Amino acid sequence: MTRSLAPPPSVVAERITAEAGRPLDACVGNADGSVLMLRHTFAAAQGALGEGSALRIGLLTAGGGALYQCTALGRIAQPWRAGTFNVVLPDCPGEFRSPPLALLGMAIDARHLQGHGVCLEQLHRAASALHDDPVIASVMGALWHCAEAHAGSAAFFEHGVDLVLKRLAGRPVATARATRRALSPAHVKRVQELIDAQLGDDLGVARMAQEVGQEASGFSRRFRLATGMTPYAYLTWRRMDAAKPMLLAGQSVTEVALAMGYANPGKFAAAFRRVTGQAPSRWADTARR
């Protein structure tokens, strides 16, 4: 895997750089250039959509506003907020109007999809709406931060891309046997409600397991099979999501950290960066602009 302030040499990188109108802020890619991840700040724009041979996923990290996206697969006309993402299929022409925004993006060459057993038809529904999927957002964030720290392997990157593609296509990532032992949707909902109600508390796995009448030893595995995230990772993601409006309201990082259950503001800031890709203060400044 490569990382640089200039795109890895590939058709995908060259096209995206040309569309951005300037060098990308930062990017990473796999060895053959068929998958590219980028972080970039885009000005408000409008124009043609779906040109080129890459599947694109754009996770909004800051900015946002009214998004218009229209292709033969459907029309999106709604506010685009941080934490949600859109999907654009290759060679699916249309048009778009987007507000100023900062993106964590993934572009995957259409030929690369074949190696993951995913066809474009399976992604049609994904391309017709904005999505709020904490699993995909977390995987993209993890891939990016590992690349930044030079801590990721080619196998790790490939596995993350596979998980994103199969989740977009609505296909299970785990085996059928494991899926049968996943936490039920009703139990997942109860745990999610407990987490949201106690974001600032010292909430442990044992308490989450107790909420659905299970032993802690098997609960984490079942929760992960059902959601793609560990209970702790989900708790962290929800805390960071709740912290964003507080930061935008002008509360200090220390105040927000305490409200989210972190006695150490530094640990809160590190967790916020892992989830969003930016430090709390920088995220708030960018979002306000």
PDB file of C-alpha atoms in Angstrom:
ATOM      1  CA  MET A   1       0.000   0.000   0.000  1.00  0.00           C
ATOM      2  CA  THR A   2       1.290   3.470  -0.814  1.00  0.00           C
ATOM      3  CA  ARG A   3       0.717   6.813   0.828  1.00  0.00           C
ATOM      4  CA  SER A   4       1.645  10.225  -0.490  1.00  0.00           C
ATOM      5  CA  LEU A   5       0.462  13.772  -0.953  1.00  0.00           C
ATOM      6  CA  ALA A   6       0.233  13.042  -4.671  1.00  0.00           C
ATOM      7  CA  PRO A   7      -1.988  10.262  -6.040  1.00  0.00           C
ATOM      8  CA  PRO A   8      -0.519   6.841  -6.785  1.00  0.00           C
ATOM      9  CA  PRO A   9      -0.135   6.548 -10.592  1.00  0.00           C
ATOM     10  CA  SER A  10      -3.377   5.108 -11.946  1.00  0.00           C
ATOM     11  CA  VAL A  11      -6.251   6.027 -14.223  1.00  0.00           C
ATOM     12  CA  VAL A  12      -8.530   6.350 -11.161  1.00  0.00           C
ATOM     13  CA  ALA A  13      -6.147   8.768  -9.431  1.00  0.00           C
ATOM     14  CA  GLU A  14      -5.581  10.845 -12.563  1.00  0.00           C
ATOM     15  CA  ARG A  15      -9.312  11.300 -13.212  1.00  0.00           C
ATOM     16  CA  ILE A  16     -10.152  12.275  -9.617  1.00  0.00           C
ATOM     17  CA  THR A  17      -7.239  14.711  -9.469  1.00  0.00           C
ATOM     18  CA  ALA A  18      -8.404  16.308 -12.726  1.00  0.00           C
ATOM     19  CA  GLU A  19     -11.943  16.660 -11.364  1.00  0.00           C
ATOM     20  CA  ALA A  20     -10.685  18.221  -8.125  1.00  0.00           C
ATOM     21  CA  GLY A  21      -8.793  20.840 -10.123  1.00  0.00           C
ATOM     22  CA  ARG A  22      -5.720  20.595  -7.909  1.00  0.00           C
ATOM     23  CA  PRO A  23      -3.604  17.923  -6.231  1.00  0.00           C
ATOM     24  CA  LEU A  24      -5.503  15.906  -3.644  1.00  0.00           C
ATOM     25  CA  ASP A  25      -4.858  16.839  -0.011  1.00  0.00           C
ATOM     26  CA  ALA A  26      -3.753  13.264   0.730  1.00  0.00           C
ATOM     27  CA  CYS A  27      -4.321   9.813  -0.695  1.00  0.00           C
ATOM     28  CA  VAL A  28      -3.449   6.142  -0.309  1.00  0.00           C
ATOM     29  CA  GLY A  29      -3.789   3.283  -2.727  1.00  0.00           C
ATOM     30  CA  ASN A  30      -3.156  -0.400  -3.165  1.00  0.00           C
ATOM     31  CA  ALA A  31      -0.159  -1.667  -5.117  1.00  0.00           C
ATOM     32  CA  ASP A  32      -1.777  -1.846  -8.556  1.00  0.00           C
ATOM     33  CA  GLY A  33      -3.696   1.440  -8.238  1.00  0.00           C
ATOM     34  CA  SER A  34      -7.121  -0.194  -8.600  1.00  0.00           C
ATOM     35  CA  VAL A  35      -8.300   1.108  -5.200  1.00  0.00           C
ATOM     36  CA  LEU A  36      -7.704   4.678  -4.078  1.00  0.00           C
ATOM     37  CA  MET A  37      -8.582   6.357  -0.791  1.00  0.00           C
ATOM     38  CA  LEU A  38      -8.393  10.118  -0.447  1.00  0.00           C
ATOM     39  CA  ARG A  39      -8.998  13.013   1.879  1.00  0.00           C
ATOM     40  CA  HIS A  40      -9.831  16.251   0.145  1.00  0.00           C
ATOM     41  CA  THR A  41     -11.716  19.504   0.585  1.00  0.00           C
ATOM     42  CA  PHE A  42     -13.958  20.373  -2.351  1.00  0.00           C
ATOM     43  CA  ALA A  43     -15.554  23.701  -3.228  1.00  0.00           C
ATOM     44  CA  ALA A  44     -19.243  23.861  -4.139  1.00  0.00           C
ATOM     45  CA  ALA A  45     -19.639  22.323  -7.577  1.00  0.00           C
ATOM     46  CA  GLN A  46     -22.039  21.012 -10.184  1.00  0.00           C
ATOM     47  CA  GLY A  47     -21.682  19.026 -13.362  1.00  0.00           C
ATOM     48  CA  ALA A  48     -21.698  15.579 -14.904  1.00  0.00           C
ATOM     49  CA  LEU A  49     -21.792  12.498 -12.696  1.00  0.00           C
ATOM     50  CA  GLY A  50     -20.829   8.860 -13.122  1.00  0.00           C
ATOM     51  CA  GLU A  51     -18.150   9.234 -15.771  1.00  0.00           C
ATOM     52  CA  GLY A  52     -15.177   6.885 -15.661  1.00  0.00           C
ATOM     53  CA  SER A  53     -14.667   3.294 -14.609  1.00  0.00           C
ATOM     54  CA  ALA A  54     -14.563   3.617 -10.815  1.00  0.00           C
ATOM     55  CA  LEU A  55     -17.114   2.988  -8.090  1.00  0.00           C
ATOM     56  CA  ARG A  56     -16.955   5.948  -5.704  1.00  0.00           C
ATOM     57  CA  ILE A  57     -17.913   6.235  -2.050  1.00  0.00           C
ATOM     58  CA  GLY A  58     -17.778   9.699  -0.488  1.00  0.00           C
ATOM     59  CA  LEU A  59     -17.972   9.907   3.320  1.00  0.00           C
ATOM     60  CA  LEU A  60     -18.646  13.488   4.433  1.00  0.00           C
ATOM     61  CA  THR A  61     -16.315  14.496   7.281  1.00  0.00           C
ATOM     62  CA  ALA A  62     -17.051  18.232   7.433  1.00  0.00           C
ATOM     63  CA  GLY A  63     -19.103  20.901   5.694  1.00  0.00           C
ATOM     64  CA  GLY A  64     -22.159  19.761   3.814  1.00  0.00           C
ATOM     65  CA  GLY A  65     -25.536  21.134   2.858  1.00  0.00           C
ATOM     66  CA  ALA A  66     -28.037  20.492   0.086  1.00  0.00           C
ATOM     67  CA  LEU A  67     -26.984  17.683  -2.255  1.00  0.00           C
ATOM     68  CA  TYR A  68     -28.607  16.999  -5.624  1.00  0.00           C
ATOM     69  CA  GLN A  69     -27.654  13.821  -7.442  1.00  0.00           C
ATOM     70  CA  CYS A  70     -29.621  12.372 -10.341  1.00  0.00           C
ATOM     71  CA  THR A  71     -28.935   9.261 -12.428  1.00  0.00           C
ATOM     72  CA  ALA A  72     -31.029   6.588 -14.096  1.00  0.00           C
ATOM     73  CA  LEU A  73     -31.026   4.766 -10.741  1.00  0.00           C
ATOM     74  CA  GLY A  74     -32.806   7.548  -8.862  1.00  0.00           C
ATOM     75  CA  ARG A  75     -32.631  11.077  -7.551  1.00  0.00           C
ATOM     76  CA  ILE A  76     -31.197  12.372  -4.272  1.00  0.00           C
ATOM     77  CA  ALA A  77     -32.220  15.838  -3.109  1.00  0.00           C
ATOM     78  CA  GLN A  78     -31.598  16.243   0.613  1.00  0.00           C
ATOM     79  CA  PRO A  79     -29.157  17.679   3.157  1.00  0.00           C
ATOM     80  CA  TRP A  80     -25.794  15.938   3.285  1.00  0.00           C
ATOM     81  CA  ARG A  81     -24.491  15.828   6.841  1.00  0.00           C
ATOM     82  CA  ALA A  82     -21.199  14.685   8.315  1.00  0.00           C
ATOM     83  CA  GLY A  83     -20.968  10.942   8.886  1.00  0.00           C
ATOM     84  CA  THR A  84     -23.170  10.003   5.911  1.00  0.00           C
ATOM     85  CA  PHE A  85     -21.950   8.973   2.471  1.00  0.00           C
ATOM     86  CA  ASN A  86     -23.059   8.726  -1.133  1.00  0.00           C
ATOM     87  CA  VAL A  87     -22.277   6.114  -3.770  1.00  0.00           C
ATOM     88  CA  VAL A  88     -21.678   6.762  -7.471  1.00  0.00           C
ATOM     89  CA  LEU A  89     -21.477   3.807  -9.850  1.00  0.00           C
ATOM     90  CA  PRO A  90     -19.059   3.703 -12.797  1.00  0.00           C
ATOM     91  CA  ASP A  91     -20.388   4.590 -16.225  1.00  0.00           C
ATOM     92  CA  CYS A  92     -23.776   5.617 -14.830  1.00  0.00           C
ATOM     93  CA  PRO A  93     -24.226   9.124 -16.262  1.00  0.00           C
ATOM     94  CA  GLY A  94     -26.168  11.825 -14.493  1.00  0.00           C
ATOM     95  CA  GLU A  95     -25.718  15.230 -12.912  1.00  0.00           C
ATOM     96  CA  PHE A  96     -25.013  16.667  -9.483  1.00  0.00           C
ATOM     97  CA  ARG A  97     -24.876  19.840  -7.416  1.00  0.00           C
ATOM     98  CA  SER A  98     -22.959  19.666  -4.157  1.00  0.00           C
ATOM     99  CA  PRO A  99     -22.115  22.138  -1.363  1.00  0.00           C
ATOM    100  CA  PRO A 100     -18.608  22.854  -0.050  1.00  0.00           C
ATOM    101  CA  LEU A 101     -17.426  19.740   1.741  1.00  0.00           C
ATOM    102  CA  ALA A 102     -14.556  17.678   3.075  1.00  0.00           C
ATOM    103  CA  LEU A 103     -14.572  14.015   2.109  1.00  0.00           C
ATOM    104  CA  LEU A 104     -12.940  10.764   3.011  1.00  0.00           C
ATOM    105  CA  GLY A 105     -13.387   8.942  -0.262  1.00  0.00           C
ATOM    106  CA  MET A 106     -12.829   5.511  -1.761  1.00  0.00           C
ATOM    107  CA  ALA A 107     -12.628   4.859  -5.506  1.00  0.00           C
ATOM    108  CA  ILE A 108     -12.578   1.257  -6.738  1.00  0.00           C
ATOM    109  CA  ASP A 109     -11.932   0.351 -10.363  1.00  0.00           C
ATOM    110  CA  ALA A 110     -14.823  -1.664 -11.783  1.00  0.00           C
ATOM    111  CA  ARG A 111     -12.491  -4.534 -12.717  1.00  0.00           C
ATOM    112  CA  HIS A 112     -11.504  -4.830  -9.067  1.00  0.00           C
ATOM    113  CA  LEU A 113     -15.105  -5.648  -8.127  1.00  0.00           C
ATOM    114  CA  GLN A 114     -14.931  -8.991  -9.905  1.00  0.00           C
ATOM    115  CA  GLY A 115     -12.329 -10.287  -7.479  1.00  0.00           C
ATOM    116  CA  HIS A 116     -14.777  -9.654  -4.622  1.00  0.00           C
ATOM    117  CA  GLY A 117     -17.720 -11.422  -6.241  1.00  0.00           C
ATOM    118  CA  VAL A 118     -19.737  -8.170  -6.407  1.00  0.00           C
ATOM    119  CA  CYS A 119     -21.513  -7.085  -9.596  1.00  0.00           C
ATOM    120  CA  LEU A 120     -22.743  -3.566 -10.307  1.00  0.00           C
ATOM    121  CA  GLU A 121     -26.391  -4.664 -10.298  1.00  0.00           C
ATOM    122  CA  GLN A 122     -26.051  -5.509  -6.599  1.00  0.00           C
ATOM    123  CA  LEU A 123     -25.041  -1.897  -5.927  1.00  0.00           C
ATOM    124  CA  HIS A 124     -27.941  -0.166  -7.686  1.00  0.00           C
ATOM    125  CA  ARG A 125     -29.894   0.379  -4.472  1.00  0.00           C
ATOM    126  CA  ALA A 126     -26.806   1.744  -2.712  1.00  0.00           C
ATOM    127  CA  ALA A 127     -26.410   4.381  -5.438  1.00  0.00           C
ATOM    128  CA  SER A 128     -29.930   5.769  -5.035  1.00  0.00           C
ATOM    129  CA  ALA A 129     -29.707   7.242  -1.513  1.00  0.00           C
ATOM    130  CA  LEU A 130     -27.454   8.802   1.088  1.00  0.00           C
ATOM    131  CA  HIS A 131     -26.354   6.330   3.737  1.00  0.00           C
ATOM    132  CA  ASP A 132     -25.696   6.466   7.482  1.00  0.00           C
ATOM    133  CA  ASP A 133     -23.811   3.217   8.090  1.00  0.00           C
ATOM    134  CA  PRO A 134     -21.447   3.222  11.093  1.00  0.00           C
ATOM    135  CA  VAL A 135     -19.810   0.000   9.942  1.00  0.00           C
ATOM    136  CA  ILE A 136     -18.694   1.341   6.561  1.00  0.00           C
ATOM    137  CA  ALA A 137     -17.728   4.693   8.099  1.00  0.00           C
ATOM    138  CA  SER A 138     -15.621   2.953  10.751  1.00  0.00           C
ATOM    139  CA  VAL A 139     -13.930   0.617   8.268  1.00  0.00           C
ATOM    140  CA  MET A 140     -13.005   3.496   5.966  1.00  0.00           C
ATOM    141  CA  GLY A 141     -11.668   5.450   8.937  1.00  0.00           C
ATOM    142  CA  ALA A 142      -9.638   2.482  10.153  1.00  0.00           C
ATOM    143  CA  LEU A 143      -8.112   1.877   6.724  1.00  0.00           C
ATOM    144  CA  TRP A 144      -7.150   5.520   6.439  1.00  0.00           C
ATOM    145  CA  HIS A 145      -5.598   5.819   9.895  1.00  0.00           C
ATOM    146  CA  CYS A 146      -3.628   2.590   9.522  1.00  0.00           C
ATOM    147  CA  ALA A 147      -2.257   3.862   6.224  1.00  0.00           C
ATOM    148  CA  GLU A 148      -1.366   7.200   7.820  1.00  0.00           C
ATOM    149  CA  ALA A 149       0.506   5.422  10.602  1.00  0.00           C
ATOM    150  CA  HIS A 150       2.091   2.981   8.116  1.00  0.00           C
ATOM    151  CA  ALA A 151       0.557   0.258  10.280  1.00  0.00           C
ATOM    152  CA  GLY A 152      -1.653  -1.450   7.707  1.00  0.00           C
ATOM    153  CA  SER A 153      -0.787  -4.449   5.564  1.00  0.00           C
ATOM    154  CA  ALA A 154      -1.941  -5.185   2.035  1.00  0.00           C
ATOM    155  CA  ALA A 155      -4.109  -8.009   3.415  1.00  0.00           C
ATOM    156  CA  PHE A 156      -5.737  -5.675   5.947  1.00  0.00           C
ATOM    157  CA  PHE A 157      -6.500  -3.111   3.245  1.00  0.00           C
ATOM    158  CA  GLU A 158      -7.939  -5.785   0.948  1.00  0.00           C
ATOM    159  CA  HIS A 159     -10.128  -7.190   3.737  1.00  0.00           C
ATOM    160  CA  GLY A 160     -11.484  -3.727   4.542  1.00  0.00           C
ATOM    161  CA  VAL A 161     -12.373  -3.067   0.907  1.00  0.00           C
ATOM    162  CA  ASP A 162     -14.075  -6.466   0.736  1.00  0.00           C
ATOM    163  CA  LEU A 163     -16.162  -5.713   3.816  1.00  0.00           C
ATOM    164  CA  VAL A 164     -17.266  -2.329   2.427  1.00  0.00           C
ATOM    165  CA  LEU A 165     -18.244  -3.806  -0.935  1.00  0.00           C
ATOM    166  CA  LYS A 166     -20.193  -6.724   0.468  1.00  0.00           C
ATOM    167  CA  ARG A 167     -22.039  -4.528   2.953  1.00  0.00           C
ATOM    168  CA  LEU A 168     -22.998  -2.117   0.163  1.00  0.00           C
ATOM    169  CA  ALA A 169     -24.217  -5.059  -1.884  1.00  0.00           C
ATOM    170  CA  GLY A 170     -26.283  -6.365   1.032  1.00  0.00           C
ATOM    171  CA  ARG A 171     -24.276  -9.566   1.231  1.00  0.00           C
ATOM    172  CA  PRO A 172     -23.209 -11.221   4.522  1.00  0.00           C
ATOM    173  CA  VAL A 173     -19.534 -11.045   5.390  1.00  0.00           C
ATOM    174  CA  ALA A 174     -19.603 -13.796   8.010  1.00  0.00           C
ATOM    175  CA  THR A 175     -20.330 -17.459   7.304  1.00  0.00           C
ATOM    176  CA  ALA A 176     -23.910 -18.724   7.467  1.00  0.00           C
ATOM    177  CA  ARG A 177     -23.171 -20.652  10.649  1.00  0.00           C
ATOM    178  CA  ALA A 178     -21.761 -17.592  12.381  1.00  0.00           C
ATOM    179  CA  THR A 179     -24.633 -15.389  11.215  1.00  0.00           C
ATOM    180  CA  ARG A 180     -27.131 -17.693  12.905  1.00  0.00           C
ATOM    181  CA  ARG A 181     -25.435 -16.950  16.217  1.00  0.00           C
ATOM    182  CA  ALA A 182     -25.458 -13.188  15.721  1.00  0.00           C
ATOM    183  CA  LEU A 183     -27.384 -10.969  18.096  1.00  0.00           C
ATOM    184  CA  SER A 184     -31.005 -10.615  17.010  1.00  0.00           C
ATOM    185  CA  PRO A 185     -32.162  -7.254  15.549  1.00  0.00           C
ATOM    186  CA  ALA A 186     -34.393  -6.703  18.591  1.00  0.00           C
ATOM    187  CA  HIS A 187     -31.476  -7.242  20.973  1.00  0.00           C
ATOM    188  CA  VAL A 188     -29.208  -5.005  18.894  1.00  0.00           C
ATOM    189  CA  LYS A 189     -31.801  -2.244  19.103  1.00  0.00           C
ATOM    190  CA  ARG A 190     -32.048  -2.578  22.896  1.00  0.00           C
ATOM    191  CA  VAL A 191     -28.283  -2.346  23.250  1.00  0.00           C
ATOM    192  CA  GLN A 192     -28.152   0.672  20.937  1.00  0.00           C
ATOM    193  CA  GLU A 193     -30.846   2.422  22.990  1.00  0.00           C
ATOM    194  CA  LEU A 194     -28.930   1.674  26.204  1.00  0.00           C
ATOM    195  CA  ILE A 195     -25.730   3.102  24.711  1.00  0.00           C
ATOM    196  CA  ASP A 196     -27.464   6.253  23.482  1.00  0.00           C
ATOM    197  CA  ALA A 197     -29.032   6.783  26.909  1.00  0.00           C
ATOM    198  CA  GLN A 198     -25.703   6.422  28.737  1.00  0.00           C
ATOM    199  CA  LEU A 199     -23.132   7.965  26.398  1.00  0.00           C
ATOM    200  CA  GLY A 200     -21.403   9.786  29.243  1.00  0.00           C
ATOM    201  CA  ASP A 201     -21.432   6.884  31.693  1.00  0.00           C
ATOM    202  CA  ASP A 202     -18.868   4.193  32.364  1.00  0.00           C
ATOM    203  CA  LEU A 203     -20.772   1.627  30.325  1.00  0.00           C
ATOM    204  CA  GLY A 204     -19.099  -1.749  30.048  1.00  0.00           C
ATOM    205  CA  VAL A 205     -19.735  -4.874  28.006  1.00  0.00           C
ATOM    206  CA  ALA A 206     -21.130  -6.683  31.048  1.00  0.00           C
ATOM    207  CA  ARG A 207     -23.896  -4.082  31.413  1.00  0.00           C
ATOM    208  CA  MET A 208     -24.729  -4.272  27.691  1.00  0.00           C
ATOM    209  CA  ALA A 209     -24.898  -8.055  27.847  1.00  0.00           C
ATOM    210  CA  GLN A 210     -27.109  -7.864  30.932  1.00  0.00           C
ATOM    211  CA  GLU A 211     -29.544  -5.645  29.027  1.00  0.00           C
ATOM    212  CA  VAL A 212     -30.358  -8.551  26.694  1.00  0.00           C
ATOM    213  CA  GLY A 213     -29.944 -11.345  29.234  1.00  0.00           C
ATOM    214  CA  GLN A 214     -26.689 -12.779  27.907  1.00  0.00           C
ATOM    215  CA  GLU A 215     -23.282 -13.690  29.258  1.00  0.00           C
ATOM    216  CA  ALA A 216     -20.567 -11.126  28.561  1.00  0.00           C
ATOM    217  CA  SER A 217     -18.220 -13.808  27.218  1.00  0.00           C
ATOM    218  CA  GLY A 218     -20.275 -14.415  24.063  1.00  0.00           C
ATOM    219  CA  PHE A 219     -22.064 -11.091  23.813  1.00  0.00           C
ATOM    220  CA  SER A 220     -19.244  -9.144  22.119  1.00  0.00           C
ATOM    221  CA  ARG A 221     -18.866 -11.728  19.380  1.00  0.00           C
ATOM    222  CA  ARG A 222     -22.605 -11.835  18.713  1.00  0.00           C
ATOM    223  CA  PHE A 223     -22.839  -8.036  18.665  1.00  0.00           C
ATOM    224  CA  ARG A 224     -19.976  -7.837  16.184  1.00  0.00           C
ATOM    225  CA  LEU A 225     -21.497 -10.495  13.938  1.00  0.00           C
ATOM    226  CA  ALA A 226     -24.755  -8.526  13.874  1.00  0.00           C
ATOM    227  CA  THR A 227     -23.305  -5.024  13.379  1.00  0.00           C
ATOM    228  CA  GLY A 228     -19.749  -5.414  12.085  1.00  0.00           C
ATOM    229  CA  MET A 229     -18.471  -3.500  15.131  1.00  0.00           C
ATOM    230  CA  THR A 230     -17.441  -4.432  18.644  1.00  0.00           C
ATOM    231  CA  PRO A 231     -19.620  -2.977  21.433  1.00  0.00           C
ATOM    232  CA  TYR A 232     -16.791  -0.660  22.458  1.00  0.00           C
ATOM    233  CA  ALA A 233     -16.248   0.556  18.879  1.00  0.00           C
ATOM    234  CA  TYR A 234     -19.967   1.256  18.530  1.00  0.00           C
ATOM    235  CA  LEU A 235     -20.018   3.107  21.880  1.00  0.00           C
ATOM    236  CA  THR A 236     -17.073   5.240  20.738  1.00  0.00           C
ATOM    237  CA  TRP A 237     -18.711   6.010  17.392  1.00  0.00           C
ATOM    238  CA  ARG A 238     -21.954   7.083  19.058  1.00  0.00           C
ATOM    239  CA  ARG A 239     -20.070   9.274  21.549  1.00  0.00           C
ATOM    240  CA  MET A 240     -18.205  11.053  18.756  1.00  0.00           C
ATOM    241  CA  ASP A 241     -21.443  11.559  16.835  1.00  0.00           C
ATOM    242  CA  ALA A 242     -23.042  13.134  19.917  1.00  0.00           C
ATOM    243  CA  ALA A 243     -19.958  15.276  20.510  1.00  0.00           C
ATOM    244  CA  LYS A 244     -20.150  17.014  17.123  1.00  0.00           C
ATOM    245  CA  PRO A 245     -23.100  19.369  17.823  1.00  0.00           C
ATOM    246  CA  MET A 246     -21.546  20.263  21.189  1.00  0.00           C
ATOM    247  CA  LEU A 247     -18.289  21.231  19.500  1.00  0.00           C
ATOM    248  CA  LEU A 248     -20.185  23.244  16.883  1.00  0.00           C
ATOM    249  CA  ALA A 249     -22.009  25.063  19.689  1.00  0.00           C
ATOM    250  CA  GLY A 250     -18.660  26.335  20.967  1.00  0.00           C
ATOM    251  CA  GLN A 251     -18.086  24.064  23.944  1.00  0.00           C
ATOM    252  CA  SER A 252     -14.440  23.377  24.703  1.00  0.00           C
ATOM    253  CA  VAL A 253     -12.812  20.028  23.991  1.00  0.00           C
ATOM    254  CA  THR A 254     -12.465  19.487  27.745  1.00  0.00           C
ATOM    255  CA  GLU A 255     -16.159  20.140  28.357  1.00  0.00           C
ATOM    256  CA  VAL A 256     -17.223  17.807  25.584  1.00  0.00           C
ATOM    257  CA  ALA A 257     -14.772  15.126  26.703  1.00  0.00           C
ATOM    258  CA  LEU A 258     -16.211  15.139  30.216  1.00  0.00           C
ATOM    259  CA  ALA A 259     -19.773  15.032  28.882  1.00  0.00           C
ATOM    260  CA  MET A 260     -18.881  11.985  26.792  1.00  0.00           C
ATOM    261  CA  GLY A 261     -17.334  10.139  29.740  1.00  0.00           C
ATOM    262  CA  TYR A 262     -13.651  10.912  29.137  1.00  0.00           C
ATOM    263  CA  ALA A 263     -11.756  12.198  32.162  1.00  0.00           C
ATOM    264  CA  ASN A 264      -8.736  12.786  29.907  1.00  0.00           C
ATOM    265  CA  PRO A 265      -9.379  15.265  27.031  1.00  0.00           C
ATOM    266  CA  GLY A 266      -6.392  13.819  25.184  1.00  0.00           C
ATOM    267  CA  LYS A 267      -7.984  10.377  25.020  1.00  0.00           C
ATOM    268  CA  PHE A 268     -11.222  11.920  23.782  1.00  0.00           C
ATOM    269  CA  ALA A 269      -9.359  13.847  21.088  1.00  0.00           C
ATOM    270  CA  ALA A 270      -7.553  10.671  19.979  1.00  0.00           C
ATOM    271  CA  ALA A 271     -10.849   8.767  19.769  1.00  0.00           C
ATOM    272  CA  PHE A 272     -12.482  11.627  17.839  1.00  0.00           C
ATOM    273  CA  ARG A 273      -9.641  11.629  15.346  1.00  0.00           C
ATOM    274  CA  ARG A 274      -9.878   7.860  14.863  1.00  0.00           C
ATOM    275  CA  VAL A 275     -13.574   8.149  14.015  1.00  0.00           C
ATOM    276  CA  THR A 276     -13.656  11.372  11.966  1.00  0.00           C
ATOM    277  CA  GLY A 277     -10.108  11.723  10.667  1.00  0.00           C
ATOM    278  CA  GLN A 278      -9.660  15.158  12.304  1.00  0.00           C
ATOM    279  CA  ALA A 279      -8.895  16.592  15.729  1.00  0.00           C
ATOM    280  CA  PRO A 280     -12.016  17.991  17.494  1.00  0.00           C
ATOM    281  CA  SER A 281     -11.046  21.666  17.191  1.00  0.00           C
ATOM    282  CA  ARG A 282     -10.041  21.348  13.551  1.00  0.00           C
ATOM    283  CA  TRP A 283     -13.235  19.436  12.719  1.00  0.00           C
ATOM    284  CA  ALA A 284     -15.364  22.147  14.359  1.00  0.00           C
ATOM    285  CA  ASP A 285     -13.516  24.948  12.557  1.00  0.00           C
ATOM    286  CA  THR A 286     -13.902  23.218   9.190  1.00  0.00           C
ATOM    287  CA  ALA A 287     -17.557  22.423   9.779  1.00  0.00           C
ATOM    288  CA  ARG A 288     -18.329  26.047  10.697  1.00  0.00           C
ATOM    289  CA  ARG A 289     -16.653  27.276   7.516  1.00  0.00           C
TER     290      ARG A 289
END
